């Protein structure tokens, strides 16, 4: 057993205690006050364990973003995570059942941030030499699209030799994520003509009919072989049952594996034409997160992670996943990015969201060994 792993296993209860406090500081994305309270608690942990103060990036609508810098060196490694969760305050409660700890955002991704903090603490306490300074960037709006943090993420990534993302590992296998789909969101707005559906049905132009036809076409663009999926997750229109619908709209979720495919599908959506005579339509939105494509740089970083796993007795695999993360932004800049370095567990965004307690020190040790190798 490595000294780092032994140290972290010895501190498993302390790691869990920090995680409990972090999870109990509930932080729904759109509740700025709550997220900032959570951020202040995180600042206390970084000060206590690493002796570092936060650089605070104030926000007006979302929680403030935080940056912590540890160590020195010519280059920097960016460790990136988000404090916000999808859970309203009081919706879930923290609890422990056997080897599982449950709570809002515990798997996605508060445990990953705590593990990363303890990984660096282990290096500090054991005098493990690190070649580069470690920059932690903790953001507050990942679950709602990272609109206020994207520029900061890209600025920090552009200064980094590698980006490590302690988002959850793949459930079951513990695999790291070397590629992710890109994510787009589009809104289709349709205009028709309202009339009384009994007295003047023939004079109306139904926006809902146009919407139905467009949905069939939009869904037909899905291509599983290419990894392209389109889903109209929200569709609505009309005002009353006895009125021909004057307006309708749909919100479209797009997932793609390459930017070439993202551009192709985006163009098809922007060029949608009305199918019902007399209707008009507008398409808004676009690609929110570019695909995280696997590159030679990613492969080299994964190789280092795999070697790090061997040093602590675990065998790592890699995976391609459909969901996006802030790692998509950094990978799109050409910065070597490795995702899924966070906790073992299951249930992101689900009521059974949990982490495996005995794997907290193991995954923290993996990150510590990787930081030493880069």
PDB file of C-alpha atoms in Angstrom, residues 133-352:
ATOM      1  CA  UNK A 133       1.150  24.485  -8.596  1.00  0.00           C
ATOM      2  CA  UNK A 134      -2.393  23.199  -8.169  1.00  0.00           C
ATOM      3  CA  UNK A 135      -5.262  25.547  -8.948  1.00  0.00           C
ATOM      4  CA  UNK A 136      -8.703  24.563  -7.717  1.00  0.00           C
ATOM      5  CA  UNK A 137     -11.582  26.266  -9.518  1.00  0.00           C
ATOM      6  CA  UNK A 138     -14.928  25.783  -7.771  1.00  0.00           C
ATOM      7  CA  UNK A 139     -17.857  27.187  -9.725  1.00  0.00           C
ATOM      8  CA  UNK A 140     -21.502  27.747  -8.889  1.00  0.00           C
ATOM      9  CA  UNK A 141     -23.570  27.264 -12.045  1.00  0.00           C
ATOM     10  CA  UNK A 142     -22.557  24.046 -13.818  1.00  0.00           C
ATOM     11  CA  UNK A 143     -25.970  22.454 -13.379  1.00  0.00           C
ATOM     12  CA  UNK A 144     -27.632  25.354 -15.217  1.00  0.00           C
ATOM     13  CA  UNK A 145     -25.221  25.649 -18.117  1.00  0.00           C
ATOM     14  CA  UNK A 146     -22.126  27.440 -16.726  1.00  0.00           C
ATOM     15  CA  UNK A 147     -23.068  30.735 -18.359  1.00  0.00           C
ATOM     16  CA  UNK A 148     -21.336  32.892 -15.747  1.00  0.00           C
ATOM     17  CA  UNK A 149     -18.327  30.617 -15.237  1.00  0.00           C
ATOM     18  CA  UNK A 150     -17.396  29.557 -18.768  1.00  0.00           C
ATOM     19  CA  UNK A 151     -15.068  32.484 -19.451  1.00  0.00           C
ATOM     20  CA  UNK A 152     -13.276  31.967 -16.135  1.00  0.00           C
ATOM     21  CA  UNK A 153     -12.979  28.230 -16.812  1.00  0.00           C
ATOM     22  CA  UNK A 154     -11.477  28.823 -20.233  1.00  0.00           C
ATOM     23  CA  UNK A 155      -9.083  31.482 -18.936  1.00  0.00           C
ATOM     24  CA  UNK A 156      -7.735  29.178 -16.217  1.00  0.00           C
ATOM     25  CA  UNK A 157      -7.550  26.209 -18.578  1.00  0.00           C
ATOM     26  CA  UNK A 158      -5.535  28.206 -21.112  1.00  0.00           C
ATOM     27  CA  UNK A 159      -2.854  28.675 -18.426  1.00  0.00           C
ATOM     28  CA  UNK A 160      -2.791  24.983 -17.485  1.00  0.00           C
ATOM     29  CA  UNK A 161      -0.811  21.995 -18.692  1.00  0.00           C
ATOM     30  CA  UNK A 162      -3.654  19.647 -17.750  1.00  0.00           C
ATOM     31  CA  UNK A 163      -7.202  19.781 -16.415  1.00  0.00           C
ATOM     32  CA  UNK A 164      -8.478  17.195 -13.934  1.00  0.00           C
ATOM     33  CA  UNK A 165     -12.207  16.986 -13.287  1.00  0.00           C
ATOM     34  CA  UNK A 166     -13.339  15.063 -10.180  1.00  0.00           C
ATOM     35  CA  UNK A 167     -16.857  14.561 -11.500  1.00  0.00           C
ATOM     36  CA  UNK A 168     -18.284  11.147 -10.528  1.00  0.00           C
ATOM     37  CA  UNK A 169     -16.674   8.035 -11.935  1.00  0.00           C
ATOM     38  CA  UNK A 170     -18.796   5.831 -14.173  1.00  0.00           C
ATOM     39  CA  UNK A 171     -21.228   3.993 -11.901  1.00  0.00           C
ATOM     40  CA  UNK A 172     -20.308   0.363 -11.336  1.00  0.00           C
ATOM     41  CA  UNK A 173     -17.005   0.272 -13.192  1.00  0.00           C
ATOM     42  CA  UNK A 174     -15.316   3.360 -11.738  1.00  0.00           C
ATOM     43  CA  UNK A 175     -14.111   4.192 -15.239  1.00  0.00           C
ATOM     44  CA  UNK A 176     -12.647   7.589 -16.049  1.00  0.00           C
ATOM     45  CA  UNK A 177     -14.258   9.700 -18.751  1.00  0.00           C
ATOM     46  CA  UNK A 178     -12.038  10.463 -21.717  1.00  0.00           C
ATOM     47  CA  UNK A 179     -14.796  11.711 -24.002  1.00  0.00           C
ATOM     48  CA  UNK A 180     -18.241  13.209 -23.612  1.00  0.00           C
ATOM     49  CA  UNK A 181     -20.987  14.270 -25.942  1.00  0.00           C
ATOM     50  CA  UNK A 182     -21.505  17.914 -26.718  1.00  0.00           C
ATOM     51  CA  UNK A 183     -24.778  19.447 -25.586  1.00  0.00           C
ATOM     52  CA  UNK A 184     -27.028  21.884 -27.407  1.00  0.00           C
ATOM     53  CA  UNK A 185     -30.375  23.431 -26.531  1.00  0.00           C
ATOM     54  CA  UNK A 186     -32.669  25.030 -29.072  1.00  0.00           C
ATOM     55  CA  UNK A 187     -36.090  26.626 -28.811  1.00  0.00           C
ATOM     56  CA  UNK A 188     -38.554  26.457 -31.697  1.00  0.00           C
ATOM     57  CA  UNK A 189     -41.265  29.153 -31.683  1.00  0.00           C
ATOM     58  CA  UNK A 190     -44.222  28.834 -34.050  1.00  0.00           C
ATOM     59  CA  UNK A 191     -46.850  31.392 -35.027  1.00  0.00           C
ATOM     60  CA  UNK A 192     -50.219  30.532 -36.577  1.00  0.00           C
ATOM     61  CA  UNK A 193     -53.644  32.183 -36.616  1.00  0.00           C
ATOM     62  CA  UNK A 194     -56.281  31.880 -33.898  1.00  0.00           C
ATOM     63  CA  UNK A 195     -59.955  31.383 -34.708  1.00  0.00           C
ATOM     64  CA  UNK A 196     -62.983  29.775 -33.055  1.00  0.00           C
ATOM     65  CA  UNK A 197     -62.575  26.058 -33.594  1.00  0.00           C
ATOM     66  CA  UNK A 198     -66.334  25.556 -34.050  1.00  0.00           C
ATOM     67  CA  UNK A 199     -67.544  28.559 -36.040  1.00  0.00           C
ATOM     68  CA  UNK A 200     -64.466  29.375 -38.135  1.00  0.00           C
ATOM     69  CA  UNK A 201     -62.194  26.358 -38.008  1.00  0.00           C
ATOM     70  CA  UNK A 202     -61.331  26.698 -41.698  1.00  0.00           C
ATOM     71  CA  UNK A 203     -59.986  30.218 -41.171  1.00  0.00           C
ATOM     72  CA  UNK A 204     -57.534  29.185 -38.470  1.00  0.00           C
ATOM     73  CA  UNK A 205     -53.910  28.141 -38.906  1.00  0.00           C
ATOM     74  CA  UNK A 206     -52.833  25.753 -36.189  1.00  0.00           C
ATOM     75  CA  UNK A 207     -49.417  26.328 -34.652  1.00  0.00           C
ATOM     76  CA  UNK A 208     -49.862  23.055 -32.772  1.00  0.00           C
ATOM     77  CA  UNK A 209     -50.251  21.126 -36.022  1.00  0.00           C
ATOM     78  CA  UNK A 210     -47.072  22.744 -37.305  1.00  0.00           C
ATOM     79  CA  UNK A 211     -45.347  21.820 -34.054  1.00  0.00           C
ATOM     80  CA  UNK A 212     -46.413  18.190 -34.373  1.00  0.00           C
ATOM     81  CA  UNK A 213     -44.992  17.957 -37.889  1.00  0.00           C
ATOM     82  CA  UNK A 214     -41.753  19.599 -36.871  1.00  0.00           C
ATOM     83  CA  UNK A 215     -41.316  17.233 -33.927  1.00  0.00           C
ATOM     84  CA  UNK A 216     -41.562  14.217 -36.209  1.00  0.00           C
ATOM     85  CA  UNK A 217     -38.881  15.674 -38.480  1.00  0.00           C
ATOM     86  CA  UNK A 218     -36.613  16.767 -35.633  1.00  0.00           C
ATOM     87  CA  UNK A 219     -36.693  13.323 -34.032  1.00  0.00           C
ATOM     88  CA  UNK A 220     -35.914  11.755 -37.414  1.00  0.00           C
ATOM     89  CA  UNK A 221     -32.493  13.463 -37.318  1.00  0.00           C
ATOM     90  CA  UNK A 222     -31.403  11.134 -34.499  1.00  0.00           C
ATOM     91  CA  UNK A 223     -28.621   8.822 -35.689  1.00  0.00           C
ATOM     92  CA  UNK A 224     -27.470   6.294 -33.105  1.00  0.00           C
ATOM     93  CA  UNK A 225     -24.557   5.099 -35.238  1.00  0.00           C
ATOM     94  CA  UNK A 226     -23.125   8.630 -35.218  1.00  0.00           C
ATOM     95  CA  UNK A 227     -24.027   9.130 -31.572  1.00  0.00           C
ATOM     96  CA  UNK A 228     -26.405  11.971 -32.478  1.00  0.00           C
ATOM     97  CA  UNK A 229     -29.653  12.307 -30.545  1.00  0.00           C
ATOM     98  CA  UNK A 230     -32.369  14.946 -30.620  1.00  0.00           C
ATOM     99  CA  UNK A 231     -35.148  15.073 -28.078  1.00  0.00           C
ATOM    100  CA  UNK A 232     -38.072  17.455 -27.843  1.00  0.00           C
ATOM    101  CA  UNK A 233     -38.354  17.376 -24.092  1.00  0.00           C
ATOM    102  CA  UNK A 234     -40.836  20.245 -23.761  1.00  0.00           C
ATOM    103  CA  UNK A 235     -43.699  20.965 -26.169  1.00  0.00           C
ATOM    104  CA  UNK A 236     -46.617  23.296 -25.597  1.00  0.00           C
ATOM    105  CA  UNK A 237     -49.079  25.423 -27.482  1.00  0.00           C
ATOM    106  CA  UNK A 238     -52.560  26.884 -27.673  1.00  0.00           C
ATOM    107  CA  UNK A 239     -54.695  28.612 -25.087  1.00  0.00           C
ATOM    108  CA  UNK A 240     -58.122  26.930 -25.039  1.00  0.00           C
ATOM    109  CA  UNK A 241     -59.614  23.714 -26.315  1.00  0.00           C
ATOM    110  CA  UNK A 242     -62.097  25.606 -28.574  1.00  0.00           C
ATOM    111  CA  UNK A 243     -59.506  27.933 -30.126  1.00  0.00           C
ATOM    112  CA  UNK A 244     -57.248  27.041 -33.059  1.00  0.00           C
ATOM    113  CA  UNK A 245     -53.780  27.449 -31.598  1.00  0.00           C
ATOM    114  CA  UNK A 246     -52.063  30.684 -32.581  1.00  0.00           C
ATOM    115  CA  UNK A 247     -48.739  29.906 -30.885  1.00  0.00           C
ATOM    116  CA  UNK A 248     -46.672  26.859 -29.986  1.00  0.00           C
ATOM    117  CA  UNK A 249     -43.119  26.131 -28.951  1.00  0.00           C
ATOM    118  CA  UNK A 250     -40.718  23.287 -28.303  1.00  0.00           C
ATOM    119  CA  UNK A 251     -37.409  22.962 -26.483  1.00  0.00           C
ATOM    120  CA  UNK A 252     -34.942  20.621 -28.172  1.00  0.00           C
ATOM    121  CA  UNK A 253     -32.041  18.791 -26.524  1.00  0.00           C
ATOM    122  CA  UNK A 254     -29.171  17.889 -28.888  1.00  0.00           C
ATOM    123  CA  UNK A 255     -26.275  15.537 -28.106  1.00  0.00           C
ATOM    124  CA  UNK A 256     -23.363  15.001 -30.522  1.00  0.00           C
ATOM    125  CA  UNK A 257     -19.919  13.401 -30.474  1.00  0.00           C
ATOM    126  CA  UNK A 258     -18.022  15.860 -32.697  1.00  0.00           C
ATOM    127  CA  UNK A 259     -18.102  19.571 -33.472  1.00  0.00           C
ATOM    128  CA  UNK A 260     -18.525  18.741 -37.162  1.00  0.00           C
ATOM    129  CA  UNK A 261     -21.761  16.952 -36.372  1.00  0.00           C
ATOM    130  CA  UNK A 262     -22.805  19.743 -33.983  1.00  0.00           C
ATOM    131  CA  UNK A 263     -22.437  22.292 -36.768  1.00  0.00           C
ATOM    132  CA  UNK A 264     -24.293  20.098 -39.273  1.00  0.00           C
ATOM    133  CA  UNK A 265     -27.310  19.514 -37.045  1.00  0.00           C
ATOM    134  CA  UNK A 266     -27.373  23.119 -35.849  1.00  0.00           C
ATOM    135  CA  UNK A 267     -27.569  24.297 -39.455  1.00  0.00           C
ATOM    136  CA  UNK A 268     -30.470  21.924 -40.149  1.00  0.00           C
ATOM    137  CA  UNK A 269     -32.365  23.269 -37.142  1.00  0.00           C
ATOM    138  CA  UNK A 270     -31.723  26.913 -38.034  1.00  0.00           C
ATOM    139  CA  UNK A 271     -32.982  26.213 -41.563  1.00  0.00           C
ATOM    140  CA  UNK A 272     -36.282  24.609 -40.526  1.00  0.00           C
ATOM    141  CA  UNK A 273     -39.123  25.586 -42.892  1.00  0.00           C
ATOM    142  CA  UNK A 274     -42.855  25.703 -42.108  1.00  0.00           C
ATOM    143  CA  UNK A 275     -44.844  22.680 -43.235  1.00  0.00           C
ATOM    144  CA  UNK A 276     -48.313  24.102 -42.645  1.00  0.00           C
ATOM    145  CA  UNK A 277     -49.216  26.924 -45.030  1.00  0.00           C
ATOM    146  CA  UNK A 278     -49.511  30.249 -43.242  1.00  0.00           C
ATOM    147  CA  UNK A 279     -47.373  29.412 -40.222  1.00  0.00           C
ATOM    148  CA  UNK A 280     -44.028  30.998 -39.412  1.00  0.00           C
ATOM    149  CA  UNK A 281     -41.270  29.861 -37.104  1.00  0.00           C
ATOM    150  CA  UNK A 282     -38.136  31.048 -35.342  1.00  0.00           C
ATOM    151  CA  UNK A 283     -35.287  28.884 -33.999  1.00  0.00           C
ATOM    152  CA  UNK A 284     -33.137  30.164 -31.131  1.00  0.00           C
ATOM    153  CA  UNK A 285     -30.312  28.673 -29.079  1.00  0.00           C
ATOM    154  CA  UNK A 286     -27.274  26.631 -30.010  1.00  0.00           C
ATOM    155  CA  UNK A 287     -24.448  24.455 -28.722  1.00  0.00           C
ATOM    156  CA  UNK A 288     -23.938  25.082 -25.002  1.00  0.00           C
ATOM    157  CA  UNK A 289     -21.092  22.630 -24.405  1.00  0.00           C
ATOM    158  CA  UNK A 290     -18.808  21.483 -27.209  1.00  0.00           C
ATOM    159  CA  UNK A 291     -18.012  17.767 -27.373  1.00  0.00           C
ATOM    160  CA  UNK A 292     -15.135  16.473 -25.284  1.00  0.00           C
ATOM    161  CA  UNK A 293     -13.307  14.524 -27.969  1.00  0.00           C
ATOM    162  CA  UNK A 294     -10.652  11.924 -27.138  1.00  0.00           C
ATOM    163  CA  UNK A 295      -7.227  13.018 -28.389  1.00  0.00           C
ATOM    164  CA  UNK A 296      -3.629  11.788 -28.136  1.00  0.00           C
ATOM    165  CA  UNK A 297      -3.153  14.264 -25.281  1.00  0.00           C
ATOM    166  CA  UNK A 298      -6.113  12.729 -23.468  1.00  0.00           C
ATOM    167  CA  UNK A 299      -4.707   9.258 -24.047  1.00  0.00           C
ATOM    168  CA  UNK A 300      -1.350  10.227 -22.508  1.00  0.00           C
ATOM    169  CA  UNK A 301      -3.096  11.692 -19.465  1.00  0.00           C
ATOM    170  CA  UNK A 302      -5.217   8.558 -19.053  1.00  0.00           C
ATOM    171  CA  UNK A 303      -2.072   6.417 -19.276  1.00  0.00           C
ATOM    172  CA  UNK A 304      -0.624   8.337 -16.322  1.00  0.00           C
ATOM    173  CA  UNK A 305      -3.885   7.819 -14.423  1.00  0.00           C
ATOM    174  CA  UNK A 306      -3.830   4.113 -15.205  1.00  0.00           C
ATOM    175  CA  UNK A 307      -0.272   3.857 -13.880  1.00  0.00           C
ATOM    176  CA  UNK A 308      -1.369   5.770 -10.774  1.00  0.00           C
ATOM    177  CA  UNK A 309      -4.170   3.261 -10.278  1.00  0.00           C
ATOM    178  CA  UNK A 310      -1.752   0.363 -10.491  1.00  0.00           C
ATOM    179  CA  UNK A 311       0.355   1.957  -7.765  1.00  0.00           C
ATOM    180  CA  UNK A 312      -2.572   1.803  -5.340  1.00  0.00           C
ATOM    181  CA  UNK A 313      -3.912  -1.564  -6.501  1.00  0.00           C
ATOM    182  CA  UNK A 314      -6.818  -0.625  -8.782  1.00  0.00           C
ATOM    183  CA  UNK A 315      -7.270  -1.231 -12.498  1.00  0.00           C
ATOM    184  CA  UNK A 316      -8.722   1.734 -14.365  1.00  0.00           C
ATOM    185  CA  UNK A 317     -10.707   1.735 -17.572  1.00  0.00           C
ATOM    186  CA  UNK A 318     -11.976   4.607 -19.677  1.00  0.00           C
ATOM    187  CA  UNK A 319     -15.434   5.408 -21.004  1.00  0.00           C
ATOM    188  CA  UNK A 320     -17.357   7.625 -23.397  1.00  0.00           C
ATOM    189  CA  UNK A 321     -20.489   9.152 -21.844  1.00  0.00           C
ATOM    190  CA  UNK A 322     -23.448  11.144 -23.096  1.00  0.00           C
ATOM    191  CA  UNK A 323     -23.654  13.803 -20.409  1.00  0.00           C
ATOM    192  CA  UNK A 324     -21.611  16.998 -20.514  1.00  0.00           C
ATOM    193  CA  UNK A 325     -19.443  18.696 -17.892  1.00  0.00           C
ATOM    194  CA  UNK A 326     -17.245  21.769 -17.645  1.00  0.00           C
ATOM    195  CA  UNK A 327     -14.461  19.518 -18.904  1.00  0.00           C
ATOM    196  CA  UNK A 328     -16.063  19.858 -22.345  1.00  0.00           C
ATOM    197  CA  UNK A 329     -14.997  23.509 -22.437  1.00  0.00           C
ATOM    198  CA  UNK A 330     -11.381  22.821 -21.532  1.00  0.00           C
ATOM    199  CA  UNK A 331     -11.000  19.850 -23.874  1.00  0.00           C
ATOM    200  CA  UNK A 332     -12.357  21.940 -26.744  1.00  0.00           C
ATOM    201  CA  UNK A 333      -9.448  24.355 -26.183  1.00  0.00           C
ATOM    202  CA  UNK A 334      -6.991  21.519 -26.781  1.00  0.00           C
ATOM    203  CA  UNK A 335      -5.958  21.266 -23.107  1.00  0.00           C
ATOM    204  CA  UNK A 336      -5.444  17.639 -21.955  1.00  0.00           C
ATOM    205  CA  UNK A 337      -8.540  16.929 -19.867  1.00  0.00           C
ATOM    206  CA  UNK A 338      -9.403  13.877 -17.794  1.00  0.00           C
ATOM    207  CA  UNK A 339     -12.851  13.534 -16.256  1.00  0.00           C
ATOM    208  CA  UNK A 340     -14.545  11.106 -13.884  1.00  0.00           C
ATOM    209  CA  UNK A 341     -11.804  11.282 -11.240  1.00  0.00           C
ATOM    210  CA  UNK A 342     -14.405  11.712  -8.514  1.00  0.00           C
ATOM    211  CA  UNK A 343     -16.271   9.305  -6.247  1.00  0.00           C
ATOM    212  CA  UNK A 344     -17.571   5.808  -6.720  1.00  0.00           C
ATOM    213  CA  UNK A 345     -21.319   5.550  -6.237  1.00  0.00           C
ATOM    214  CA  UNK A 346     -24.495   6.069  -8.212  1.00  0.00           C
ATOM    215  CA  UNK A 347     -27.632   8.138  -8.660  1.00  0.00           C
ATOM    216  CA  UNK A 348     -26.666  11.553 -10.033  1.00  0.00           C
ATOM    217  CA  UNK A 349     -29.776  13.773  -9.922  1.00  0.00           C
ATOM    218  CA  UNK A 350     -31.745  10.874  -8.397  1.00  0.00           C
ATOM    219  CA  UNK A 351     -33.177  10.437  -4.906  1.00  0.00           C
ATOM    220  CA  UNK A 352     -30.823   7.503  -4.266  1.00  0.00           C
TER     221      UNK A 352
END
